[in-house]
Amino acid sequence: GAVVSQHPSWVICKSGTSVKIECRSLDFQATTMFWYRQFPKQSLMLMATSNEGSKATYEQGVEKDKFLINHASLTLSTLTVTSAHPEDSSFYICSPFLEREAFFGQGTRLTVV
Amino acid sequence: AQKVTQAQTEISVVEKEDVTLDCVYETRDTTYYLFWYKQPPSGELVFLIRRNSFDEQNEISGRYSWNFQKSTSSFNFTITASQVVDSAVYFCALKYTGANSKLTFGKGITLSVRP
């Protein structure tokens, strides 16, 4: 299957700081990357869809100015959580669009203190 | 609109028992894919199976088996002779075929296998 590398796997940051999460497709080119968020004991919910070379699209209720997505190349998409607050503590996971498959990065567990 | 329902939220069994995890889906698309993932405490999503809407054959992989029935829009997952290592959250998910199609997940089932 497709190899997707996501870093960091976990991060603890202070409230008010920004955190960048990287998602790389190692053996294929991903024109579209999905970013999901999972709160404790809940399911995965799509936050946003990034497209290489164009603006990301955000799901309803997700603040685009808070969750900055950059997809500057076909192998790298990044999610930056700006001015993080404790309520942003969650598990973030990326998944490149593939026609028939669905693979995921390892996920990033963000804790904001 | 698509929807995946995993009505069971938590299941607890004793090791070596068989357990079935239910999944019911809704979609207007005629062509779609169904998935099952395992999420251990570490968080990563472990792919278990993908089934496309035109393939209703049941599948068996070791202790795991899947029963896909389009007539009832169900894609159930059975673990035979469960083991402690099977303890995890299991997600059923649906994806239609098409550009930029995303996965729609069920709420997940927490399976606890006791020794």
Coordinates of C-alpha atoms in Angstrom, one line a residue:
Chain A
G1 CA 0.0 0.0 0.0
A2 CA 0.9 3.6 -0.3
V3 CA 3.3 4.9 2.3
V4 CA 2.3 8.1 4.2
S5 CA 4.7 9.6 6.7
Q6 CA 3.3 12.0 9.3
H7 CA 5.4 14.0 11.8
P8 CA 5.5 14.6 14.6
S9 CA 3.7 11.6 16.1
W10 CA 3.0 13.6 19.3
V11 CA 3.6 17.1 20.4
I12 CA 2.9 19.1 23.6
C13 CA 2.8 22.9 23.2
K14 CA 1.9 25.9 25.3
S15 CA -1.3 27.7 24.8
G16 CA -1.0 30.5 22.3
T17 CA 1.8 28.9 20.3
S18 CA 1.6 27.3 16.8
V19 CA 2.3 23.8 15.8
K20 CA 3.1 22.4 12.3
I21 CA 2.2 18.9 11.3
E22 CA 3.7 17.4 8.2
C23 CA 2.3 14.7 6.0
R24 CA 4.5 13.2 3.2
S25 CA 3.6 10.7 0.6
L26 CA 6.7 8.7 0.1
D27 CA 6.1 6.5 -2.9
F28 CA 3.4 8.4 -4.9
Q29 CA 2.2 11.9 -5.7
A30 CA -0.8 13.1 -3.8
T31 CA -2.7 15.9 -5.5
T32 CA -5.2 15.9 -2.7
M33 CA -4.8 15.3 1.0
F34 CA -7.5 14.9 3.6
W35 CA -7.0 16.1 7.2
Y36 CA -9.0 14.4 9.8
R37 CA -9.4 15.2 13.5
Q38 CA -10.3 12.8 16.3
F39 CA -11.3 13.9 19.8
P40 CA -10.9 11.4 22.6
K41 CA -13.4 8.5 22.4
Q42 CA -14.9 9.9 19.2
S43 CA -14.7 9.1 15.5
L44 CA -12.6 10.7 12.8
M45 CA -14.1 13.8 11.3
L46 CA -12.9 15.4 8.1
M47 CA -11.5 18.9 8.9
A48 CA -10.2 20.0 5.5
T49 CA -9.1 19.0 2.1
S50 CA -5.9 20.3 0.6
N51 CA -5.2 20.4 -3.0
E52 CA -1.7 20.9 -4.5
G53 CA -1.3 24.4 -5.8
S54 CA -4.6 25.8 -4.7
K55 CA -6.5 26.8 -1.5
A56 CA -7.7 24.2 0.9
T57 CA -11.4 23.6 1.5
Y58 CA -12.6 23.4 5.0
E59 CA -15.6 21.6 6.5
Q60 CA -18.3 23.5 8.2
G61 CA -17.3 24.7 11.6
V62 CA -13.5 24.5 11.0
E63 CA -11.8 27.9 11.2
K64 CA -9.6 28.3 8.2
D65 CA -7.5 31.0 9.8
K66 CA -6.7 28.8 12.8
F67 CA -5.9 25.6 10.9
L68 CA -3.6 26.7 8.0
I69 CA -3.1 24.1 5.3
N70 CA -0.3 24.2 2.8
H71 CA 0.0 21.8 -0.1
A72 CA 2.9 23.2 -2.0
S73 CA 4.2 20.0 -3.6
L74 CA 2.8 16.7 -4.7
T75 CA 4.5 14.9 -1.8
L76 CA 4.0 17.3 1.1
S77 CA 1.0 18.7 2.8
T78 CA 1.2 20.6 6.2
L79 CA -1.3 21.6 8.8
T80 CA -0.4 24.4 11.1
V81 CA -2.5 24.9 14.3
T82 CA -2.1 28.6 15.0
S83 CA -2.6 30.1 18.5
A84 CA -3.3 26.7 19.9
H85 CA -5.7 26.4 22.8
P86 CA -6.4 23.4 25.1
E87 CA -9.6 22.7 23.1
D88 CA -7.5 22.0 20.1
S89 CA -5.9 19.0 21.8
S90 CA -6.8 16.1 19.6
F91 CA -5.5 13.4 17.3
Y92 CA -4.8 14.7 13.8
I93 CA -4.3 12.4 10.9
C94 CA -3.8 12.8 7.2
S95 CA -4.8 10.7 4.3
P96 CA -4.0 11.2 0.6
F97 CA -6.8 10.8 -2.0
L98 CA -6.5 7.6 -3.8
E99 CA -9.2 6.3 -6.2
R100 CA -9.8 2.9 -4.6
E101 CA -7.7 2.9 -1.5
A102 CA -7.6 4.9 1.8
F103 CA -4.3 5.0 3.6
F104 CA -3.3 7.1 6.6
G105 CA -0.4 8.7 8.2
Q106 CA 0.6 7.6 11.7
G107 CA -1.3 10.5 13.2
T108 CA -0.2 13.3 15.5
R109 CA -1.4 13.5 19.1
L110 CA -1.5 17.2 20.0
T111 CA -1.7 18.3 23.6
V112 CA -2.0 22.0 24.4
V113 CA -1.2 23.0 27.9
Chain B
A1 CA -25.4 12.0 1.7
Q2 CA -23.5 9.1 3.1
K3 CA -23.8 7.6 6.6
V4 CA -22.2 4.8 8.5
T5 CA -23.8 3.4 11.6
Q6 CA -22.0 1.3 14.1
A7 CA -24.8 0.8 16.7
Q8 CA -22.6 -1.1 19.2
T9 CA -20.4 1.3 21.1
E10 CA -18.5 -1.1 23.4
I11 CA -18.2 -4.9 23.4
S12 CA -16.5 -6.9 26.0
V13 CA -15.8 -10.6 25.5
V14 CA -13.7 -13.3 27.1
E15 CA -10.7 -14.6 25.2
K16 CA -11.6 -17.3 22.6
E17 CA -15.1 -16.1 22.2
D18 CA -16.3 -15.2 18.8
V19 CA -17.5 -11.6 18.3
T20 CA -19.3 -9.8 15.5
L21 CA -19.1 -6.1 14.9
D22 CA -22.0 -4.6 13.0
C23 CA -21.9 -1.9 10.3
V24 CA -24.8 -0.5 8.4
Y25 CA -24.3 2.1 5.7
E26 CA -26.4 4.5 3.7
T27 CA -25.4 5.9 0.3
R28 CA -27.1 6.9 -3.0
D29 CA -24.1 5.9 -5.0
T30 CA -24.2 2.7 -6.9
T31 CA -20.4 2.3 -6.8
Y32 CA -18.6 2.7 -3.5
Y33 CA -16.0 1.1 -1.3
L34 CA -16.4 -0.2 2.3
F35 CA -13.5 -0.4 4.7
W36 CA -12.7 -1.7 8.2
Y37 CA -9.9 -0.3 10.3
K38 CA -8.5 -1.2 13.6
Q39 CA -7.2 1.6 15.9
P40 CA -5.1 0.3 18.8
P41 CA -4.3 2.6 21.8
S42 CA -1.3 4.0 19.9
G43 CA -3.7 5.7 17.5
E44 CA -2.6 4.6 14.1
L45 CA -5.3 3.2 11.8
V46 CA -4.6 -0.3 10.7
F47 CA -6.2 -1.3 7.4
L48 CA -8.1 -4.5 7.6
I49 CA -10.2 -4.8 4.5
R50 CA -11.7 -3.0 1.5
R51 CA -14.7 -4.3 -0.4
N52 CA -16.2 -2.7 -3.5
S53 CA -19.9 -2.5 -4.0
F54 CA -19.9 -5.0 -6.8
D55 CA -18.2 -7.7 -4.9
E56 CA -20.6 -9.3 -2.4
Q57 CA -18.4 -12.3 -1.7
N58 CA -17.7 -12.9 1.9
E59 CA -14.0 -12.9 2.8
I60 CA -12.0 -14.7 5.4
S61 CA -8.5 -13.8 6.5
G62 CA -7.3 -16.0 9.3
R63 CA -9.5 -15.4 12.4
Y64 CA -11.2 -12.5 10.6
S65 CA -14.2 -12.7 8.3
W66 CA -16.5 -10.2 6.7
N67 CA -20.1 -10.5 5.6
F68 CA -21.2 -8.0 3.0
Q69 CA -24.9 -7.9 2.2
K70 CA -26.1 -5.1 -0.2
S71 CA -29.7 -6.1 0.4
T72 CA -29.5 -4.9 4.0
S73 CA -26.7 -2.4 3.5
S74 CA -24.5 -4.2 6.0
F75 CA -20.8 -5.0 6.2
N76 CA -20.3 -7.0 9.4
F77 CA -17.0 -8.1 10.8
T78 CA -16.5 -11.3 12.8
I79 CA -13.5 -12.2 14.9
T80 CA -13.3 -15.9 15.7
A81 CA -11.6 -17.1 18.8
S82 CA -10.8 -13.6 20.0
Q83 CA -7.5 -12.7 21.6
V84 CA -6.4 -10.0 24.0
V85 CA -4.4 -8.4 21.1
D86 CA -7.7 -7.8 19.3
S87 CA -8.7 -5.2 21.9
A88 CA -8.9 -1.9 20.0
V89 CA -11.4 0.5 18.5
Y90 CA -12.8 -0.8 15.1
F91 CA -14.1 1.6 12.5
C92 CA -16.2 0.9 9.5
A93 CA -16.0 3.5 6.7
L94 CA -17.6 4.2 3.3
K95 CA -16.1 6.0 0.3
Y96 CA -17.8 6.6 -3.0
T97 CA -15.9 6.5 -6.2
G98 CA -15.1 9.9 -7.7
A99 CA -12.6 12.7 -7.6
N100 CA -11.5 13.7 -4.2
S101 CA -14.0 11.4 -2.5
K102 CA -13.4 11.2 1.3
L103 CA -14.0 8.5 3.8
T104 CA -17.1 8.7 6.0
F105 CA -16.5 6.9 9.3
G106 CA -18.8 5.2 11.7
K107 CA -18.5 6.1 15.4
G108 CA -16.4 3.1 16.1
I109 CA -16.7 0.1 18.4
T110 CA -14.5 -0.4 21.4
L111 CA -13.7 -4.1 21.7
S112 CA -12.2 -5.3 25.0
V113 CA -11.0 -8.9 25.1
R114 CA -10.4 -10.2 28.6
P115 CA -8.1 -13.0 29.4

